[in-house]
């Protein structure tokens, strides 16, 4: 069965019966104790705790939880297709999924970003036509830690009421992918117009059993979904509709917050007008349709080092170069999660976020495969020294 807690990568390779080899070992942090399972569940099985389950009232924090989302937040994954379970009953991975889902529905299962990328890469059909794409910015959130650690460091004071680092609700590293910001104009010319990409902004969906716990001590993300792939948003801002020189900006953290603030910014809040029969008051739709916004993603928020390390803010690459620009289309309810969302249209003024899995070397724009990376060139300005 799928282990409930982080499993060393070496052990995953040795224990063939654990079922992890069906999708490959998790391509998480390099340190073995930080690696994790492909997916895990919270549902109880016939009154007993299944080996693939996590505690219902545990802490939803740490590197595994930071790099995971509830399964409806991802595009449809082949490993969660129940039709495959019957065809591969002899595989322990699918047998464990079938046992946990004895009530014939997908239970409270979380999927790591690394597992979702791996599932897409293994079942995708790459385009045959070669593409030349320009990456305006890139970011790698991986960390390699070969340093010696003080043996008594666990007894040193820590933030969060002395909470161990692996249980803190903070940002963690992820070694499995590199994120790119592709030139939007070139993307429109080479692939398809960016305005035709299926995109919306919503909040992360959580199972009903864990919403209370997650809201108190776990992660809660605002997502830019492109073709169903969830990018986590750090900031959203706009200049439209605020008068001459007006500007508003919303900084979004990693924890729970009032979603009304987000929808007030993107949709303008609830409005009624006498537009019904005989002048009856009716609820109006999105009041911010057509307004332009920008957002900064956690995947593209640290684009390079500082020019002067003595200064608090002196980036070598302006953060604005990694902004995604979009126009609000309308309010909607996301079918896959039932959550409120705002449909948006990407603009060529910004970048198109993309990711590349470092083991498969496949480049994806959201859930759209662009091909394998087989050549990279640096565009050097001849005027630079």
mmCIF file of C-alpha atoms in Angstrom, residues 61-196:
data_model
loop_
_atom_site.group_PDB
_atom_site.id
_atom_site.type_symbol
_atom_site.label_atom_id
_atom_site.label_comp_id
_atom_site.label_asym_id
_atom_site.label_seq_id
_atom_site.Cartn_x
_atom_site.Cartn_y
_atom_site.Cartn_z
ATOM 1 C CA UNK A 61 1.883 21.764 6.799
ATOM 2 C CA UNK A 62 5.404 20.885 5.791
ATOM 3 C CA UNK A 63 7.159 20.215 2.458
ATOM 4 C CA UNK A 64 4.782 17.434 1.420
ATOM 5 C CA UNK A 65 1.643 19.502 2.009
ATOM 6 C CA UNK A 66 3.142 22.628 0.453
ATOM 7 C CA UNK A 67 3.816 20.727 -2.782
ATOM 8 C CA UNK A 68 0.413 18.966 -2.860
ATOM 9 C CA UNK A 69 -3.157 19.823 -3.758
ATOM 10 C CA UNK A 70 -6.491 18.060 -3.452
ATOM 11 C CA UNK A 71 -6.951 16.023 -6.654
ATOM 12 C CA UNK A 72 -9.768 18.107 -8.315
ATOM 13 C CA UNK A 73 -7.351 21.066 -8.460
ATOM 14 C CA UNK A 74 -5.296 19.263 -11.121
ATOM 15 C CA UNK A 75 -6.225 18.346 -14.698
ATOM 16 C CA UNK A 76 -7.676 14.825 -15.159
ATOM 17 C CA UNK A 77 -4.915 12.363 -14.259
ATOM 18 C CA UNK A 78 -4.615 8.862 -15.701
ATOM 19 C CA UNK A 79 -3.682 7.352 -12.337
ATOM 20 C CA UNK A 80 -7.064 8.456 -10.932
ATOM 21 C CA UNK A 81 -9.079 7.023 -13.814
ATOM 22 C CA UNK A 82 -11.108 4.235 -12.206
ATOM 23 C CA UNK A 83 -11.337 2.394 -15.527
ATOM 24 C CA UNK A 84 -7.611 1.685 -15.320
ATOM 25 C CA UNK A 85 -7.937 0.052 -11.912
ATOM 26 C CA UNK A 86 -9.992 -2.861 -13.244
ATOM 27 C CA UNK A 87 -7.554 -3.411 -16.123
ATOM 28 C CA UNK A 88 -4.533 -3.513 -13.794
ATOM 29 C CA UNK A 89 -5.763 -5.322 -10.710
ATOM 30 C CA UNK A 90 -2.394 -7.018 -10.251
ATOM 31 C CA UNK A 91 -0.621 -3.660 -9.764
ATOM 32 C CA UNK A 92 -0.378 -2.817 -6.062
ATOM 33 C CA UNK A 93 -0.670 0.911 -6.766
ATOM 34 C CA UNK A 94 -4.097 0.588 -8.361
ATOM 35 C CA UNK A 95 -5.146 -2.094 -5.875
ATOM 36 C CA UNK A 96 -4.493 0.364 -3.047
ATOM 37 C CA UNK A 97 -6.533 3.046 -4.790
ATOM 38 C CA UNK A 98 -9.367 0.611 -5.309
ATOM 39 C CA UNK A 99 -9.297 -0.418 -1.638
ATOM 40 C CA UNK A 100 -9.385 3.157 -0.386
ATOM 41 C CA UNK A 101 -12.221 3.970 -2.791
ATOM 42 C CA UNK A 102 -14.455 1.084 -1.816
ATOM 43 C CA UNK A 103 -17.499 3.368 -1.956
ATOM 44 C CA UNK A 104 -16.930 3.762 -5.726
ATOM 45 C CA UNK A 105 -15.886 7.388 -5.664
ATOM 46 C CA UNK A 106 -12.598 9.242 -5.403
ATOM 47 C CA UNK A 107 -11.965 9.939 -1.752
ATOM 48 C CA UNK A 108 -9.992 12.688 -0.051
ATOM 49 C CA UNK A 109 -6.777 12.133 -1.987
ATOM 50 C CA UNK A 110 -4.020 14.656 -2.432
ATOM 51 C CA UNK A 111 -1.555 14.618 -5.314
ATOM 52 C CA UNK A 112 1.900 16.151 -5.310
ATOM 53 C CA UNK A 113 2.903 18.504 -8.101
ATOM 54 C CA UNK A 114 5.706 16.084 -8.961
ATOM 55 C CA UNK A 115 3.299 13.167 -9.337
ATOM 56 C CA UNK A 116 0.898 15.216 -11.467
ATOM 57 C CA UNK A 117 3.727 16.305 -13.757
ATOM 58 C CA UNK A 118 4.962 12.732 -14.038
ATOM 59 C CA UNK A 119 1.504 11.420 -14.857
ATOM 60 C CA UNK A 120 1.048 13.992 -17.614
ATOM 61 C CA UNK A 121 4.525 13.422 -19.034
ATOM 62 C CA UNK A 122 4.145 9.643 -19.195
ATOM 63 C CA UNK A 123 0.793 9.738 -20.980
ATOM 64 C CA UNK A 124 1.224 12.761 -23.245
ATOM 65 C CA UNK A 125 1.641 12.801 -26.992
ATOM 66 C CA UNK A 126 4.282 15.356 -27.852
ATOM 67 C CA UNK A 127 3.783 17.558 -30.941
ATOM 68 C CA UNK A 128 5.869 16.543 -33.941
ATOM 69 C CA UNK A 129 6.466 20.072 -35.183
ATOM 70 C CA UNK A 130 9.574 21.671 -33.630
ATOM 71 C CA UNK A 131 9.056 24.970 -31.827
ATOM 72 C CA UNK A 132 11.370 27.848 -31.062
ATOM 73 C CA UNK A 133 10.198 29.626 -27.919
ATOM 74 C CA UNK A 134 11.794 32.486 -26.049
ATOM 75 C CA UNK A 135 11.939 32.316 -22.267
ATOM 76 C CA UNK A 136 11.871 35.841 -20.862
ATOM 77 C CA UNK A 137 12.460 34.630 -17.283
ATOM 78 C CA UNK A 138 13.019 31.364 -15.457
ATOM 79 C CA UNK A 139 13.127 30.138 -11.874
ATOM 80 C CA UNK A 140 14.241 26.980 -10.087
ATOM 81 C CA UNK A 141 12.959 26.370 -6.565
ATOM 82 C CA UNK A 142 15.148 23.347 -5.879
ATOM 83 C CA UNK A 143 17.602 23.147 -3.003
ATOM 84 C CA UNK A 144 20.596 20.866 -2.534
ATOM 85 C CA UNK A 145 21.806 20.735 1.036
ATOM 86 C CA UNK A 146 25.176 18.930 1.407
ATOM 87 C CA UNK A 147 26.213 20.905 4.504
ATOM 88 C CA UNK A 148 26.845 19.524 7.959
ATOM 89 C CA UNK A 149 24.115 20.315 10.483
ATOM 90 C CA UNK A 150 24.640 20.954 14.151
ATOM 91 C CA UNK A 151 23.433 17.811 15.958
ATOM 92 C CA UNK A 152 21.574 19.800 18.627
ATOM 93 C CA UNK A 153 19.790 22.083 16.157
ATOM 94 C CA UNK A 154 16.428 20.520 17.019
ATOM 95 C CA UNK A 155 16.733 22.054 20.476
ATOM 96 C CA UNK A 156 17.314 25.588 19.191
ATOM 97 C CA UNK A 157 14.376 28.029 19.381
ATOM 98 C CA UNK A 158 12.200 28.003 16.287
ATOM 99 C CA UNK A 159 9.378 30.198 15.096
ATOM 100 C CA UNK A 160 5.776 29.045 15.246
ATOM 101 C CA UNK A 161 5.871 28.126 18.953
ATOM 102 C CA UNK A 162 8.980 25.947 18.437
ATOM 103 C CA UNK A 163 7.283 23.965 15.671
ATOM 104 C CA UNK A 164 9.767 21.691 13.846
ATOM 105 C CA UNK A 165 10.765 22.985 10.449
ATOM 106 C CA UNK A 166 9.132 20.106 8.587
ATOM 107 C CA UNK A 167 5.773 20.925 10.229
ATOM 108 C CA UNK A 168 5.760 24.686 9.721
ATOM 109 C CA UNK A 169 3.224 26.224 7.354
ATOM 110 C CA UNK A 170 5.761 28.062 5.236
ATOM 111 C CA UNK A 171 7.294 27.910 1.797
ATOM 112 C CA UNK A 172 9.454 24.917 0.894
ATOM 113 C CA UNK A 173 11.648 23.861 -2.003
ATOM 114 C CA UNK A 174 10.699 21.606 -4.936
ATOM 115 C CA UNK A 175 13.409 20.026 -7.039
ATOM 116 C CA UNK A 176 11.428 18.389 -9.805
ATOM 117 C CA UNK A 177 10.894 21.191 -12.323
ATOM 118 C CA UNK A 178 12.070 24.500 -13.760
ATOM 119 C CA UNK A 179 9.507 27.214 -14.394
ATOM 120 C CA UNK A 180 9.655 29.508 -17.416
ATOM 121 C CA UNK A 181 7.962 32.707 -18.431
ATOM 122 C CA UNK A 182 7.542 32.405 -22.202
ATOM 123 C CA UNK A 183 7.297 35.410 -24.487
ATOM 124 C CA UNK A 184 3.554 35.794 -25.050
ATOM 125 C CA UNK A 185 3.791 37.362 -28.529
ATOM 126 C CA UNK A 186 6.070 34.587 -29.763
ATOM 127 C CA UNK A 187 3.785 32.001 -28.164
ATOM 128 C CA UNK A 188 0.835 33.434 -30.090
ATOM 129 C CA UNK A 189 2.764 33.208 -33.355
ATOM 130 C CA UNK A 190 4.243 29.734 -32.826
ATOM 131 C CA UNK A 191 1.620 27.795 -30.844
ATOM 132 C CA UNK A 192 -1.757 29.537 -30.617
ATOM 133 C CA UNK A 193 -3.008 32.980 -29.586
ATOM 134 C CA UNK A 194 -2.684 33.379 -25.824
ATOM 135 C CA UNK A 195 -6.224 34.764 -25.729
ATOM 136 C CA UNK A 196 -7.473 31.263 -26.677
#
